[in-house]
mmCIF file of C-alpha atoms in Angstrom:
data_model
loop_
_atom_site.group_PDB
_atom_site.id
_atom_site.type_symbol
_atom_site.label_atom_id
_atom_site.label_comp_id
_atom_site.label_asym_id
_atom_site.label_seq_id
_atom_site.Cartn_x
_atom_site.Cartn_y
_atom_site.Cartn_z
ATOM 1 C CA MET A 497 -0.013 0.005 0.002
ATOM 2 C CA LYS A 498 1.364 3.448 -0.888
ATOM 3 C CA LEU A 499 1.043 6.555 1.230
ATOM 4 C CA ALA A 500 -1.493 8.836 -0.379
ATOM 5 C CA PRO A 501 -0.195 12.304 -1.257
ATOM 6 C CA LEU A 502 -0.638 14.739 1.568
ATOM 7 C CA PRO A 503 -3.622 16.961 0.847
ATOM 8 C CA THR A 504 -3.760 20.693 0.899
ATOM 9 C CA LEU A 505 -5.642 21.990 3.913
ATOM 10 C CA HIS A 506 -9.044 23.133 2.808
ATOM 11 C CA ARG A 507 -12.169 24.655 4.189
ATOM 12 C CA PRO A 508 -15.229 22.419 4.174
ATOM 13 C CA PRO A 509 -18.411 23.689 2.493
ATOM 14 C CA GLN A 510 -20.507 26.205 4.433
ATOM 15 C CA GLN A 511 -22.977 23.499 5.431
ATOM 16 C CA PRO A 512 -20.823 20.354 5.497
ATOM 17 C CA SER A 513 -22.341 16.925 5.709
ATOM 18 C CA VAL A 514 -21.356 15.123 8.873
ATOM 19 C CA GLN A 515 -18.735 12.487 8.110
ATOM 20 C CA ALA A 516 -16.422 10.955 10.639
ATOM 21 C CA ALA A 517 -12.781 10.863 9.565
ATOM 22 C CA PRO A 518 -10.854 7.668 10.316
ATOM 23 C CA PRO A 519 -8.898 7.766 13.567
ATOM 24 C CA LEU A 520 -5.163 8.354 13.567
ATOM 25 C CA PRO A 521 -3.328 5.121 12.806
ATOM 26 C CA HIS A 522 -1.052 5.178 15.860
ATOM 27 C CA ALA A 523 -2.499 4.645 19.313
ATOM 28 C CA ALA A 524 -0.618 7.460 21.084
ATOM 29 C CA ALA A 525 -2.600 10.218 19.378
ATOM 30 C CA PRO A 526 -3.797 12.929 21.761
ATOM 31 C CA ALA A 527 -7.415 14.038 21.809
ATOM 32 C CA SER A 528 -6.296 17.411 20.429
ATOM 33 C CA PHE A 529 -3.175 19.435 19.708
ATOM 34 C CA GLN A 530 -2.290 22.951 18.678
ATOM 35 C CA PHE A 531 -0.622 23.704 15.332
ATOM 36 C CA HIS A 532 -0.123 27.333 14.373
ATOM 37 C CA THR A 533 -3.362 29.019 15.470
ATOM 38 C CA VAL A 534 -5.531 25.945 14.825
ATOM 39 C CA THR A 535 -6.565 23.399 17.440
ATOM 40 C CA TRP A 536 -6.823 19.980 15.809
ATOM 41 C CA GLN A 537 -8.933 17.073 17.038
ATOM 42 C CA ALA A 538 -7.885 13.462 16.469
ATOM 43 C CA ASP A 539 -10.779 13.069 13.994
ATOM 44 C CA GLY A 540 -9.234 15.622 11.595
ATOM 45 C CA PHE A 541 -11.417 18.566 12.560
ATOM 46 C CA GLY A 542 -9.582 21.850 13.124
ATOM 47 C CA PHE A 543 -10.781 25.199 14.463
ATOM 48 C CA ASP A 544 -8.918 28.501 14.310
ATOM 49 C CA ALA A 545 -10.146 30.613 17.221
ATOM 50 C CA THR A 546 -8.490 33.742 15.799
ATOM 51 C CA SER A 547 -10.363 33.661 12.488
ATOM 52 C CA GLY A 548 -13.371 31.457 13.313
ATOM 53 C CA GLU A 549 -12.537 29.149 10.400
ATOM 54 C CA PHE A 550 -13.026 25.371 10.444
ATOM 55 C CA PHE A 551 -10.724 22.936 8.636
ATOM 56 C CA THR A 552 -10.425 19.235 7.919
ATOM 57 C CA ALA A 553 -7.225 17.237 7.434
ATOM 58 C CA SER A 554 -6.340 13.669 6.540
ATOM 59 C CA PRO A 555 -4.851 11.253 9.078
ATOM 60 C CA THR A 556 -1.486 11.630 7.324
ATOM 61 C CA ALA A 557 -1.583 15.433 7.523
ATOM 62 C CA LEU A 558 -2.560 15.199 11.201
ATOM 63 C CA ILE A 559 0.462 13.022 11.966
ATOM 64 C CA VAL A 560 2.783 15.515 10.273
ATOM 65 C CA MET A 561 1.234 18.567 11.980
ATOM 66 C CA GLN A 562 1.237 16.846 15.374
ATOM 67 C CA ALA A 563 4.898 15.929 14.931
ATOM 68 C CA LEU A 564 5.715 19.521 13.932
ATOM 69 C CA SER A 565 3.849 20.832 16.978
ATOM 70 C CA GLU A 566 5.991 18.495 19.132
ATOM 71 C CA GLY A 567 9.156 19.928 17.541
ATOM 72 C CA LEU A 568 10.218 16.697 15.863
ATOM 73 C CA ALA A 569 12.903 16.771 13.167
ATOM 74 C CA ARG A 570 12.242 15.597 9.581
ATOM 75 C CA HIS A 571 13.830 12.189 10.136
ATOM 76 C CA GLN A 572 11.613 11.654 13.224
ATOM 77 C CA ILE A 573 8.525 12.635 11.233
ATOM 78 C CA LEU A 574 9.548 10.172 8.520
ATOM 79 C CA ASP A 575 9.982 7.472 11.185
ATOM 80 C CA ARG A 576 6.466 8.182 12.424
ATOM 81 C CA LEU A 577 4.975 8.091 8.919
ATOM 82 C CA THR A 578 6.717 4.852 7.920
ATOM 83 C CA SER A 579 5.699 3.159 11.165
ATOM 84 C CA SER A 580 2.079 4.317 10.783
ATOM 85 C CA PHE A 581 1.618 3.477 7.092
ATOM 86 C CA GLN A 582 2.915 0.818 4.718
ATOM 87 C CA VAL A 583 5.066 3.132 2.652
ATOM 88 C CA SER A 584 8.696 3.267 1.560
ATOM 89 C CA ARG A 585 10.872 5.854 3.228
ATOM 90 C CA SER A 586 11.620 7.506 -0.121
ATOM 91 C CA THR A 587 7.905 7.903 -0.908
ATOM 92 C CA ALA A 588 7.202 9.235 2.600
ATOM 93 C CA GLU A 589 10.107 11.667 2.266
ATOM 94 C CA ARG A 590 8.879 12.963 -1.109
ATOM 95 C CA ASP A 591 5.340 13.420 0.210
ATOM 96 C CA LEU A 592 6.568 15.057 3.435
ATOM 97 C CA GLU A 593 8.683 17.549 1.477
ATOM 98 C CA SER A 594 5.706 18.423 -0.706
ATOM 99 C CA PHE A 595 3.417 18.896 2.300
ATOM 100 C CA LEU A 596 5.983 21.018 4.202
ATOM 101 C CA ALA A 597 6.393 23.215 1.125
ATOM 102 C CA GLU A 598 2.607 23.652 0.987
ATOM 103 C CA LEU A 599 2.493 24.581 4.694
ATOM 104 C CA ALA A 600 5.268 27.105 4.120
ATOM 105 C CA ARG A 601 3.477 28.497 1.053
ATOM 106 C CA ILE A 602 0.360 29.241 3.085
ATOM 107 C CA GLY A 603 2.396 30.611 5.996
ATOM 108 C CA LEU A 604 1.881 27.833 8.537
ATOM 109 C CA THR A 605 5.554 26.847 8.893
ATOM 110 C CA HIS A 606 9.044 27.558 7.574
ATOM 111 C CA GLU A 607 10.551 25.494 4.783
ATOM 112 C CA SER A 608 13.835 25.349 6.731
ATOM 113 C CA LEU A 609 12.586 22.635 9.094
#
């Protein structure tokens, strides 16, 4: 099984249908964590108290953002991804680089991680 490409964070429709996201694949996931100004729940739901915006994220994106919020280095994030999903390290690294570039592009982190 390959790791799906990390999605771009997006806003759900104004009146979203209620769909439960799959839980995070590793058991040590907290109930919520803070990344940038958004508080993320383990189900992929995020709320930015400063803007009032709601967001959704995939389980893969949540793992990366949680790891970043914990201050983990790239190699530690890759370890977490490869232990959580059946994916080669090279594929995980490519996808992580792409996702980090997207986070930097929208101002949520620095590319120099």
